[in-house]
PDB file of N, CA and C in Angstrom:
ATOM      1  N   MET A  10     -38.215 -53.605 -27.616  1.00 72.00           N
ATOM      2  CA  MET A  10     -36.952 -54.041 -28.184  1.00 72.00           C
ATOM      3  C   MET A  10     -36.080 -54.711 -27.105  1.00 72.00           C
ATOM      4  N   LEU A  11     -36.064 -54.117 -25.932  1.00 78.00           N
ATOM      5  CA  LEU A  11     -35.252 -54.693 -24.856  1.00 78.00           C
ATOM      6  C   LEU A  11     -35.801 -56.043 -24.408  1.00 78.00           C
ATOM      7  N   HIS A  12     -37.113 -56.226 -24.561  1.00 87.00           N
ATOM      8  CA  HIS A  12     -37.728 -57.505 -24.222  1.00 87.00           C
ATOM      9  C   HIS A  12     -37.179 -58.614 -25.135  1.00 87.00           C
ATOM     10  N   VAL A  13     -37.014 -58.298 -26.403  1.00 88.00           N
ATOM     11  CA  VAL A  13     -36.477 -59.271 -27.365  1.00 88.00           C
ATOM     12  C   VAL A  13     -35.049 -59.655 -26.980  1.00 88.00           C
ATOM     13  N   ILE A  14     -34.249 -58.665 -26.621  1.00 87.00           N
ATOM     14  CA  ILE A  14     -32.862 -58.927 -26.213  1.00 87.00           C
ATOM     15  C   ILE A  14     -32.837 -59.783 -24.950  1.00 87.00           C
ATOM     16  N   SER A  15     -33.742 -59.511 -24.027  1.00 89.00           N
ATOM     17  CA  SER A  15     -33.808 -60.287 -22.789  1.00 89.00           C
ATOM     18  C   SER A  15     -34.161 -61.751 -23.063  1.00 89.00           C
ATOM     19  N   ILE A  16     -35.117 -61.975 -23.948  1.00 90.00           N
ATOM     20  CA  ILE A  16     -35.514 -63.351 -24.290  1.00 90.00           C
ATOM     21  C   ILE A  16     -34.349 -64.091 -24.941  1.00 90.00           C
ATOM     22  N   ALA A  17     -33.675 -63.445 -25.886  1.00 91.00           N
ATOM     23  CA  ALA A  17     -32.547 -64.085 -26.566  1.00 91.00           C
ATOM     24  C   ALA A  17     -31.400 -64.342 -25.583  1.00 91.00           C
ATOM     25  N   SER A  18     -31.187 -63.433 -24.649  1.00 89.00           N
ATOM     26  CA  SER A  18     -30.133 -63.635 -23.643  1.00 89.00           C
ATOM     27  C   SER A  18     -30.448 -64.829 -22.754  1.00 89.00           C
ATOM     28  N   ASN A  19     -31.719 -64.951 -22.363  1.00 89.00           N
ATOM     29  CA  ASN A  19     -32.120 -66.114 -21.562  1.00 89.00           C
ATOM     30  C   ASN A  19     -31.930 -67.407 -22.344  1.00 89.00           C
ATOM     31  N   ALA A  20     -32.224 -67.373 -23.631  1.00 88.00           N
ATOM     32  CA  ALA A  20     -32.030 -68.561 -24.468  1.00 88.00           C
ATOM     33  C   ALA A  20     -30.551 -68.926 -24.544  1.00 88.00           C
ATOM     34  N   LEU A  21     -29.675 -67.919 -24.587  1.00 89.00           N
ATOM     35  CA  LEU A  21     -28.235 -68.200 -24.586  1.00 89.00           C
ATOM     36  C   LEU A  21     -27.809 -68.864 -23.284  1.00 89.00           C
ATOM     37  N   GLU A  22     -28.402 -68.444 -22.178  1.00 88.00           N
ATOM     38  CA  GLU A  22     -28.090 -69.082 -20.895  1.00 88.00           C
ATOM     39  C   GLU A  22     -28.518 -70.546 -20.889  1.00 88.00           C
ATOM     40  N   VAL A  23     -29.681 -70.824 -21.465  1.00 87.00           N
ATOM     41  CA  VAL A  23     -30.158 -72.211 -21.557  1.00 87.00           C
ATOM     42  C   VAL A  23     -29.195 -73.044 -22.395  1.00 87.00           C
ATOM     43  N   GLN A  24     -28.746 -72.488 -23.515  1.00 88.00           N
ATOM     44  CA  GLN A  24     -27.804 -73.211 -24.372  1.00 88.00           C
ATOM     45  C   GLN A  24     -26.478 -73.456 -23.651  1.00 88.00           C
ATOM     46  N   THR A  25     -26.069 -72.516 -22.816  1.00 87.00           N
ATOM     47  CA  THR A  25     -24.843 -72.702 -22.036  1.00 87.00           C
ATOM     48  C   THR A  25     -24.996 -73.879 -21.080  1.00 87.00           C
ATOM     49  N   ARG A  26     -26.175 -73.983 -20.447  1.00 86.00           N
ATOM     50  CA  ARG A  26     -26.424 -75.118 -19.549  1.00 86.00           C
ATOM     51  C   ARG A  26     -26.438 -76.433 -20.317  1.00 86.00           C
ATOM     52  N   LYS A  27     -27.033 -76.425 -21.513  1.00 86.00           N
ATOM     53  CA  LYS A  27     -27.042 -77.635 -22.339  1.00 86.00           C
ATOM     54  C   LYS A  27     -25.627 -78.027 -22.729  1.00 86.00           C
ATOM     55  N   LEU A  28     -24.827 -77.045 -23.102  1.00 87.00           N
ATOM     56  CA  LEU A  28     -23.442 -77.318 -23.479  1.00 87.00           C
ATOM     57  C   LEU A  28     -22.676 -77.925 -22.309  1.00 87.00           C
ATOM     58  N   ASP A  29     -22.909 -77.408 -21.111  1.00 85.00           N
ATOM     59  CA  ASP A  29     -22.254 -77.947 -19.923  1.00 85.00           C
ATOM     60  C   ASP A  29     -22.682 -79.389 -19.676  1.00 85.00           C
ATOM     61  N   ALA A  30     -23.970 -79.667 -19.870  1.00 82.00           N
ATOM     62  CA  ALA A  30     -24.471 -81.028 -19.678  1.00 82.00           C
ATOM     63  C   ALA A  30     -23.866 -81.989 -20.700  1.00 82.00           C
ATOM     64  N   ILE A  31     -23.767 -81.545 -21.942  1.00 82.00           N
ATOM     65  CA  ILE A  31     -23.174 -82.386 -22.990  1.00 82.00           C
ATOM     66  C   ILE A  31     -21.709 -82.658 -22.683  1.00 82.00           C
ATOM     67  N   ALA A  32     -20.984 -81.604 -22.303  1.00 82.00           N
ATOM     68  CA  ALA A  32     -19.564 -81.769 -21.990  1.00 82.00           C
ATOM     69  C   ALA A  32     -19.367 -82.731 -20.821  1.00 82.00           C
ATOM     70  N   SER A  33     -20.207 -82.624 -19.809  1.00 79.00           N
ATOM     71  CA  SER A  33     -20.107 -83.525 -18.659  1.00 79.00           C
ATOM     72  C   SER A  33     -20.389 -84.969 -19.067  1.00 79.00           C
ATOM     73  N   ALA A  34     -21.427 -85.160 -19.890  1.00 77.00           N
ATOM     74  CA  ALA A  34     -21.774 -86.512 -20.325  1.00 77.00           C
ATOM     75  C   ALA A  34     -20.669 -87.120 -21.171  1.00 77.00           C
ATOM     76  N   VAL A  35     -20.093 -86.320 -22.063  1.00 76.00           N
ATOM     77  CA  VAL A  35     -19.003 -86.817 -22.906  1.00 76.00           C
ATOM     78  C   VAL A  35     -17.784 -87.149 -22.051  1.00 76.00           C
ATOM     79  N   ALA A  36     -17.468 -86.264 -21.112  1.00 77.00           N
ATOM     80  CA  ALA A  36     -16.309 -86.498 -20.250  1.00 77.00           C
ATOM     81  C   ALA A  36     -16.492 -87.759 -19.414  1.00 77.00           C
ATOM     82  N   LEU A  37     -17.677 -87.942 -18.855  1.00 75.00           N
ATOM     83  CA  LEU A  37     -17.925 -89.130 -18.046  1.00 75.00           C
ATOM     84  C   LEU A  37     -17.903 -90.399 -18.886  1.00 75.00           C
ATOM     85  N   SER A  38     -18.362 -90.304 -20.139  1.00 73.00           N
ATOM     86  CA  SER A  38     -18.363 -91.491 -20.995  1.00 73.00           C
ATOM     87  C   SER A  38     -16.958 -91.889 -21.436  1.00 73.00           C
ATOM     88  N   THR A  39     -16.012 -90.964 -21.368  1.00 72.00           N
ATOM     89  CA  THR A  39     -14.630 -91.271 -21.741  1.00 72.00           C
ATOM     90  C   THR A  39     -13.800 -91.711 -20.540  1.00 72.00           C
ATOM     91  N   GLY A  40     -14.443 -91.764 -19.375  1.00 73.00           N
ATOM     92  CA  GLY A  40     -13.743 -92.242 -18.191  1.00 73.00           C
ATOM     93  C   GLY A  40     -13.149 -91.145 -17.335  1.00 73.00           C
ATOM     94  N   ALA A  41     -13.451 -89.904 -17.627  1.00 68.00           N
ATOM     95  CA  ALA A  41     -12.938 -88.809 -16.808  1.00 68.00           C
ATOM     96  C   ALA A  41     -13.611 -88.860 -15.438  1.00 68.00           C
ATOM     97  N   THR A  42     -12.925 -88.356 -14.450  1.00 68.00           N
ATOM     98  CA  THR A  42     -13.510 -88.323 -13.116  1.00 68.00           C
ATOM     99  C   THR A  42     -14.408 -87.103 -12.997  1.00 68.00           C
ATOM    100  N   LYS A  43     -15.387 -87.228 -12.163  1.00 64.00           N
ATOM    101  CA  LYS A  43     -16.367 -86.163 -11.974  1.00 64.00           C
ATOM    102  C   LYS A  43     -15.785 -85.074 -11.083  1.00 64.00           C
ATOM    103  N   ARG A  44     -16.057 -83.813 -11.454  1.00 63.00           N
ATOM    104  CA  ARG A  44     -15.614 -82.689 -10.625  1.00 63.00           C
ATOM    105  C   ARG A  44     -16.344 -82.736  -9.298  1.00 63.00           C
ATOM    106  N   SER A  45     -15.662 -82.347  -8.238  1.00 63.00           N
ATOM    107  CA  SER A  45     -16.298 -82.378  -6.929  1.00 63.00           C
ATOM    108  C   SER A  45     -17.345 -81.282  -6.784  1.00 63.00           C
ATOM    109  N   ASP A  46     -17.213 -80.180  -7.554  1.00 64.00           N
ATOM    110  CA  ASP A  46     -18.180 -79.084  -7.464  1.00 64.00           C
ATOM    111  C   ASP A  46     -19.298 -79.184  -8.500  1.00 64.00           C
ATOM    112  N   ALA A  47     -19.276 -80.244  -9.302  1.00 60.00           N
ATOM    113  CA  ALA A  47     -20.295 -80.408 -10.348  1.00 60.00           C
ATOM    114  C   ALA A  47     -21.613 -80.865  -9.726  1.00 60.00           C
ATOM    115  N   PRO A  48     -22.744 -80.356 -10.235  1.00 60.00           N
ATOM    116  CA  PRO A  48     -24.035 -80.804  -9.712  1.00 60.00           C
ATOM    117  C   PRO A  48     -24.291 -82.263 -10.089  1.00 60.00           C
ATOM    118  N   GLU A  49     -25.046 -82.945  -9.264  1.00 60.00           N
ATOM    119  CA  GLU A  49     -25.354 -84.353  -9.496  1.00 60.00           C
ATOM    120  C   GLU A  49     -26.329 -84.477 -10.667  1.00 60.00           C
ATOM    121  N   ARG A  50     -25.970 -85.259 -11.673  1.00 51.00           N
ATOM    122  CA  ARG A  50     -26.829 -85.470 -12.845  1.00 51.00           C
ATOM    123  C   ARG A  50     -26.955 -86.962 -13.115  1.00 51.00           C
ATOM    124  N   PRO A  51     -28.176 -87.416 -13.393  1.00 46.00           N
ATOM    125  CA  PRO A  51     -28.319 -88.829 -13.761  1.00 46.00           C
ATOM    126  C   PRO A  51     -27.788 -89.057 -15.166  1.00 46.00           C
ATOM    127  N   ALA A  52     -27.200 -90.203 -15.419  1.00 47.00           N
ATOM    128  CA  ALA A  52     -26.695 -90.517 -16.761  1.00 47.00           C
ATOM    129  C   ALA A  52     -27.672 -91.467 -17.422  1.00 47.00           C
ATOM    130  N   PRO A  53     -27.910 -91.403 -18.705  1.00 48.00           N
ATOM    131  CA  PRO A  53     -27.410 -90.422 -19.647  1.00 48.00           C
ATOM    132  C   PRO A  53     -28.187 -89.115 -19.572  1.00 48.00           C
ATOM    133  N   VAL A  54     -27.529 -88.038 -19.914  1.00 48.00           N
ATOM    134  CA  VAL A  54     -28.159 -86.725 -19.926  1.00 48.00           C
ATOM    135  C   VAL A  54     -28.997 -86.620 -21.190  1.00 48.00           C
ATOM    136  N   ARG A  55     -30.210 -86.136 -21.052  1.00 50.00           N
ATOM    137  CA  ARG A  55     -31.096 -86.014 -22.209  1.00 50.00           C
ATOM    138  C   ARG A  55     -31.107 -84.561 -22.665  1.00 50.00           C
ATOM    139  N   ILE A  56     -30.674 -84.339 -23.902  1.00 50.00           N
ATOM    140  CA  ILE A  56     -30.635 -83.008 -24.499  1.00 50.00           C
ATOM    141  C   ILE A  56     -31.493 -83.051 -25.752  1.00 50.00           C
ATOM    142  N   GLY A  57     -32.533 -82.261 -25.793  1.00 56.00           N
ATOM    143  CA  GLY A  57     -33.384 -82.260 -26.980  1.00 56.00           C
ATOM    144  C   GLY A  57     -34.030 -83.619 -27.158  1.00 56.00           C
ATOM    145  N   ALA A  58     -33.981 -84.141 -28.360  1.00 51.00           N
ATOM    146  CA  ALA A  58     -34.630 -85.409 -28.667  1.00 51.00           C
ATOM    147  C   ALA A  58     -33.709 -86.600 -28.468  1.00 51.00           C
ATOM    148  N   LEU A  59     -32.411 -86.372 -28.362  1.00 50.00           N
ATOM    149  CA  LEU A  59     -31.466 -87.486 -28.301  1.00 50.00           C
ATOM    150  C   LEU A  59     -30.796 -87.596 -26.937  1.00 50.00           C
ATOM    151  N   PRO A  60     -30.669 -88.818 -26.406  1.00 55.00           N
ATOM    152  CA  PRO A  60     -29.862 -88.981 -25.200  1.00 55.00           C
ATOM    153  C   PRO A  60     -28.381 -88.899 -25.583  1.00 55.00           C
ATOM    154  N   VAL A  61     -27.587 -88.289 -24.731  1.00 58.00           N
ATOM    155  CA  VAL A  61     -26.163 -88.178 -25.019  1.00 58.00           C
ATOM    156  C   VAL A  61     -25.485 -89.411 -24.446  1.00 58.00           C
ATOM    157  N   GLU A  62     -25.396 -90.464 -25.267  1.00 68.00           N
ATOM    158  CA  GLU A  62     -24.795 -91.709 -24.825  1.00 68.00           C
ATOM    159  C   GLU A  62     -23.536 -92.044 -25.586  1.00 68.00           C
ATOM    160  N   GLY A  63     -23.393 -91.527 -26.779  1.00 72.00           N
ATOM    161  CA  GLY A  63     -22.236 -91.859 -27.588  1.00 72.00           C
ATOM    162  C   GLY A  63     -21.734 -90.649 -28.339  1.00 72.00           C
ATOM    163  N   PRO A  64     -20.655 -90.835 -29.075  1.00 72.00           N
ATOM    164  CA  PRO A  64     -20.055 -89.695 -29.775  1.00 72.00           C
ATOM    165  C   PRO A  64     -20.950 -89.093 -30.853  1.00 72.00           C
ATOM    166  N   VAL A  65     -21.752 -89.905 -31.527  1.00 76.00           N
ATOM    167  CA  VAL A  65     -22.633 -89.370 -32.581  1.00 76.00           C
ATOM    168  C   VAL A  65     -23.717 -88.494 -31.963  1.00 76.00           C
ATOM    169  N   GLU A  66     -24.354 -88.995 -30.914  1.00 78.00           N
ATOM    170  CA  GLU A  66     -25.386 -88.215 -30.247  1.00 78.00           C
ATOM    171  C   GLU A  66     -24.818 -86.931 -29.665  1.00 78.00           C
ATOM    172  N   ALA A  67     -23.607 -87.013 -29.124  1.00 78.00           N
ATOM    173  CA  ALA A  67     -22.967 -85.819 -28.557  1.00 78.00           C
ATOM    174  C   ALA A  67     -22.693 -84.781 -29.640  1.00 78.00           C
ATOM    175  N   MET A  68     -22.217 -85.220 -30.795  1.00 80.00           N
ATOM    176  CA  MET A  68     -21.935 -84.278 -31.878  1.00 80.00           C
ATOM    177  C   MET A  68     -23.218 -83.638 -32.404  1.00 80.00           C
ATOM    178  N   VAL A  69     -24.290 -84.421 -32.512  1.00 82.00           N
ATOM    179  CA  VAL A  69     -25.570 -83.864 -32.960  1.00 82.00           C
ATOM    180  C   VAL A  69     -26.067 -82.833 -31.949  1.00 82.00           C
ATOM    181  N   SER A  70     -25.975 -83.162 -30.681  1.00 83.00           N
ATOM    182  CA  SER A  70     -26.410 -82.229 -29.641  1.00 83.00           C
ATOM    183  C   SER A  70     -25.554 -80.971 -29.638  1.00 83.00           C
ATOM    184  N   LEU A  71     -24.246 -81.130 -29.836  1.00 85.00           N
ATOM    185  CA  LEU A  71     -23.371 -79.955 -29.904  1.00 85.00           C
ATOM    186  C   LEU A  71     -23.722 -79.072 -31.089  1.00 85.00           C
ATOM    187  N   LYS A  72     -24.061 -79.681 -32.212  1.00 89.00           N
ATOM    188  CA  LYS A  72     -24.458 -78.908 -33.395  1.00 89.00           C
ATOM    189  C   LYS A  72     -25.764 -78.154 -33.130  1.00 89.00           C
ATOM    190  N   GLU A  73     -26.703 -78.787 -32.435  1.00 89.00           N
ATOM    191  CA  GLU A  73     -27.958 -78.109 -32.071  1.00 89.00           C
ATOM    192  C   GLU A  73     -27.678 -76.889 -31.203  1.00 89.00           C
ATOM    193  N   VAL A  74     -26.790 -77.051 -30.224  1.00 89.00           N
ATOM    194  CA  VAL A  74     -26.443 -75.934 -29.347  1.00 89.00           C
ATOM    195  C   VAL A  74     -25.769 -74.820 -30.147  1.00 89.00           C
ATOM    196  N   GLU A  75     -24.861 -75.188 -31.044  1.00 90.00           N
ATOM    197  CA  GLU A  75     -24.174 -74.181 -31.865  1.00 90.00           C
ATOM    198  C   GLU A  75     -25.170 -73.376 -32.694  1.00 90.00           C
ATOM    199  N   LEU A  76     -26.096 -74.069 -33.354  1.00 92.00           N
ATOM    200  CA  LEU A  76     -27.083 -73.375 -34.180  1.00 92.00           C
ATOM    201  C   LEU A  76     -27.987 -72.480 -33.339  1.00 92.00           C
ATOM    202  N   ALA A  77     -28.394 -72.950 -32.183  1.00 91.00           N
ATOM    203  CA  ALA A  77     -29.233 -72.135 -31.298  1.00 91.00           C
ATOM    204  C   ALA A  77     -28.472 -70.896 -30.836  1.00 91.00           C
ATOM    205  N   TYR A  78     -27.186 -71.059 -30.510  1.00 91.00           N
ATOM    206  CA  TYR A  78     -26.361 -69.918 -30.128  1.00 91.00           C
ATOM    207  C   TYR A  78     -26.312 -68.897 -31.259  1.00 91.00           C
ATOM    208  N   ARG A  79     -26.048 -69.378 -32.478  1.00 93.00           N
ATOM    209  CA  ARG A  79     -25.952 -68.476 -33.623  1.00 93.00           C
ATOM    210  C   ARG A  79     -27.268 -67.730 -33.855  1.00 93.00           C
ATOM    211  N   MET A  80     -28.379 -68.443 -33.788  1.00 93.00           N
ATOM    212  CA  MET A  80     -29.678 -67.805 -34.019  1.00 93.00           C
ATOM    213  C   MET A  80     -29.979 -66.750 -32.966  1.00 93.00           C
ATOM    214  N   ASN A  81     -29.728 -67.067 -31.704  1.00 92.00           N
ATOM    215  CA  ASN A  81     -30.007 -66.101 -30.643  1.00 92.00           C
ATOM    216  C   ASN A  81     -29.049 -64.913 -30.699  1.00 92.00           C
ATOM    217  N   ALA A  82     -27.804 -65.164 -31.061  1.00 93.00           N
ATOM    218  CA  ALA A  82     -26.863 -64.056 -31.224  1.00 93.00           C
ATOM    219  C   ALA A  82     -27.295 -63.153 -32.377  1.00 93.00           C
ATOM    220  N   ALA A  83     -27.825 -63.733 -33.453  1.00 94.00           N
ATOM    221  CA  ALA A  83     -28.316 -62.940 -34.582  1.00 94.00           C
ATOM    222  C   ALA A  83     -29.520 -62.103 -34.168  1.00 94.00           C
ATOM    223  N   VAL A  84     -30.391 -62.650 -33.343  1.00 94.00           N
ATOM    224  CA  VAL A  84     -31.541 -61.887 -32.845  1.00 94.00           C
ATOM    225  C   VAL A  84     -31.064 -60.695 -32.031  1.00 94.00           C
ATOM    226  N   ILE A  85     -30.100 -60.917 -31.145  1.00 93.00           N
ATOM    227  CA  ILE A  85     -29.571 -59.827 -30.325  1.00 93.00           C
ATOM    228  C   ILE A  85     -28.908 -58.771 -31.203  1.00 93.00           C
ATOM    229  N   GLU A  86     -28.127 -59.194 -32.186  1.00 94.00           N
ATOM    230  CA  GLU A  86     -27.456 -58.256 -33.084  1.00 94.00           C
ATOM    231  C   GLU A  86     -28.466 -57.433 -33.884  1.00 94.00           C
ATOM    232  N   THR A  87     -29.505 -58.083 -34.387  1.00 94.00           N
ATOM    233  CA  THR A  87     -30.532 -57.374 -35.153  1.00 94.00           C
ATOM    234  C   THR A  87     -31.278 -56.379 -34.276  1.00 94.00           C
ATOM    235  N   ALA A  88     -31.644 -56.785 -33.067  1.00 93.00           N
ATOM    236  CA  ALA A  88     -32.330 -55.882 -32.146  1.00 93.00           C
ATOM    237  C   ALA A  88     -31.437 -54.697 -31.791  1.00 93.00           C
ATOM    238  N   ASP A  89     -30.158 -54.942 -31.610  1.00 93.00           N
ATOM    239  CA  ASP A  89     -29.210 -53.873 -31.308  1.00 93.00           C
ATOM    240  C   ASP A  89     -29.106 -52.897 -32.481  1.00 93.00           C
ATOM    241  N   ASP A  90     -29.043 -53.435 -33.696  1.00 94.00           N
ATOM    242  CA  ASP A  90     -28.998 -52.573 -34.881  1.00 94.00           C
ATOM    243  C   ASP A  90     -30.262 -51.727 -35.003  1.00 94.00           C
ATOM    244  N   MET A  91     -31.417 -52.343 -34.762  1.00 93.00           N
ATOM    245  CA  MET A  91     -32.677 -51.610 -34.850  1.00 93.00           C
ATOM    246  C   MET A  91     -32.755 -50.517 -33.794  1.00 93.00           C
ATOM    247  N   LEU A  92     -32.331 -50.831 -32.589  1.00 92.00           N
ATOM    248  CA  LEU A  92     -32.337 -49.839 -31.515  1.00 92.00           C
ATOM    249  C   LEU A  92     -31.371 -48.698 -31.828  1.00 92.00           C
ATOM    250  N   GLY A  93     -30.201 -49.034 -32.367  1.00 93.00           N
ATOM    251  CA  GLY A  93     -29.235 -48.009 -32.760  1.00 93.00           C
ATOM    252  C   GLY A  93     -29.781 -47.102 -33.853  1.00 93.00           C
ATOM    253  N   SER A  94     -30.470 -47.681 -34.836  1.00 94.00           N
ATOM    254  CA  SER A  94     -31.080 -46.881 -35.910  1.00 94.00           C
ATOM    255  C   SER A  94     -32.161 -45.963 -35.367  1.00 94.00           C
ATOM    256  N   LEU A  95     -32.953 -46.474 -34.445  1.00 92.00           N
ATOM    257  CA  LEU A  95     -33.997 -45.657 -33.837  1.00 92.00           C
ATOM    258  C   LEU A  95     -33.400 -44.479 -33.083  1.00 92.00           C
ATOM    259  N   LEU A  96     -32.361 -44.734 -32.316  1.00 92.00           N
ATOM    260  CA  LEU A  96     -31.718 -43.654 -31.563  1.00 92.00           C
ATOM    261  C   LEU A  96     -31.090 -42.613 -32.490  1.00 92.00           C
ATOM    262  N   GLU A  97     -30.530 -43.059 -33.605  1.00 93.00           N
ATOM    263  CA  GLU A  97     -29.968 -42.115 -34.576  1.00 93.00           C
ATOM    264  C   GLU A  97     -31.058 -41.232 -35.172  1.00 93.00           C
ATOM    265  N   MET A  98     -32.221 -41.818 -35.497  1.00 92.00           N
ATOM    266  CA  MET A  98     -33.320 -41.022 -36.066  1.00 92.00           C
ATOM    267  C   MET A  98     -33.838 -40.006 -35.054  1.00 92.00           C
ATOM    268  N   VAL A  99     -33.954 -40.403 -33.808  1.00 91.00           N
ATOM    269  CA  VAL A  99     -34.412 -39.485 -32.760  1.00 91.00           C
ATOM    270  C   VAL A  99     -33.403 -38.361 -32.571  1.00 91.00           C
ATOM    271  N   ASP A 100     -32.127 -38.705 -32.605  1.00 88.00           N
ATOM    272  CA  ASP A 100     -31.071 -37.701 -32.456  1.00 88.00           C
ATOM    273  C   ASP A 100     -31.098 -36.696 -33.601  1.00 88.00           C
ATOM    274  N   ARG A 101     -31.324 -37.169 -34.835  1.00 87.00           N
ATOM    275  CA  ARG A 101     -31.397 -36.282 -35.996  1.00 87.00           C
ATOM    276  C   ARG A 101     -32.588 -35.339 -35.909  1.00 87.00           C
ATOM    277  N   GLU A 102     -33.727 -35.834 -35.409  1.00 86.00           N
ATOM    278  CA  GLU A 102     -34.931 -35.022 -35.292  1.00 86.00           C
ATOM    279  C   GLU A 102     -34.769 -33.934 -34.250  1.00 86.00           C
ATOM    280  N   GLN A 103     -33.967 -34.176 -33.229  1.00 85.00           N
ATOM    281  CA  GLN A 103     -33.785 -33.202 -32.151  1.00 85.00           C
ATOM    282  C   GLN A 103     -32.841 -32.084 -32.562  1.00 85.00           C
ATOM    283  N   ARG A 104     -32.085 -32.241 -33.621  1.00 76.00           N
ATOM    284  CA  ARG A 104     -31.135 -31.209 -34.049  1.00 76.00           C
ATOM    285  C   ARG A 104     -31.814 -30.109 -34.774  1.00 76.00           C
TER     286      ARG A 104
END
């Protein structure tokens, strides 16, 4: 069960990196200056199947990240519920 939570947590970290890449690409495309502490990235940033070059591609990529976040959060929540139910059953048996 903990392995499932670990995998979903790692997937959330990946989505966070994708979100950061999308935000950087959108900011740079609008003329914002680059942060001095930001890692060097070639433009355009490629996320999934679409390059983030314009507002439509950015919105599609953001929607992909949102859905992935929701799915992985649901996996973590379900695993947590299952683990909680298991612990309750073990606790009842020990009484």
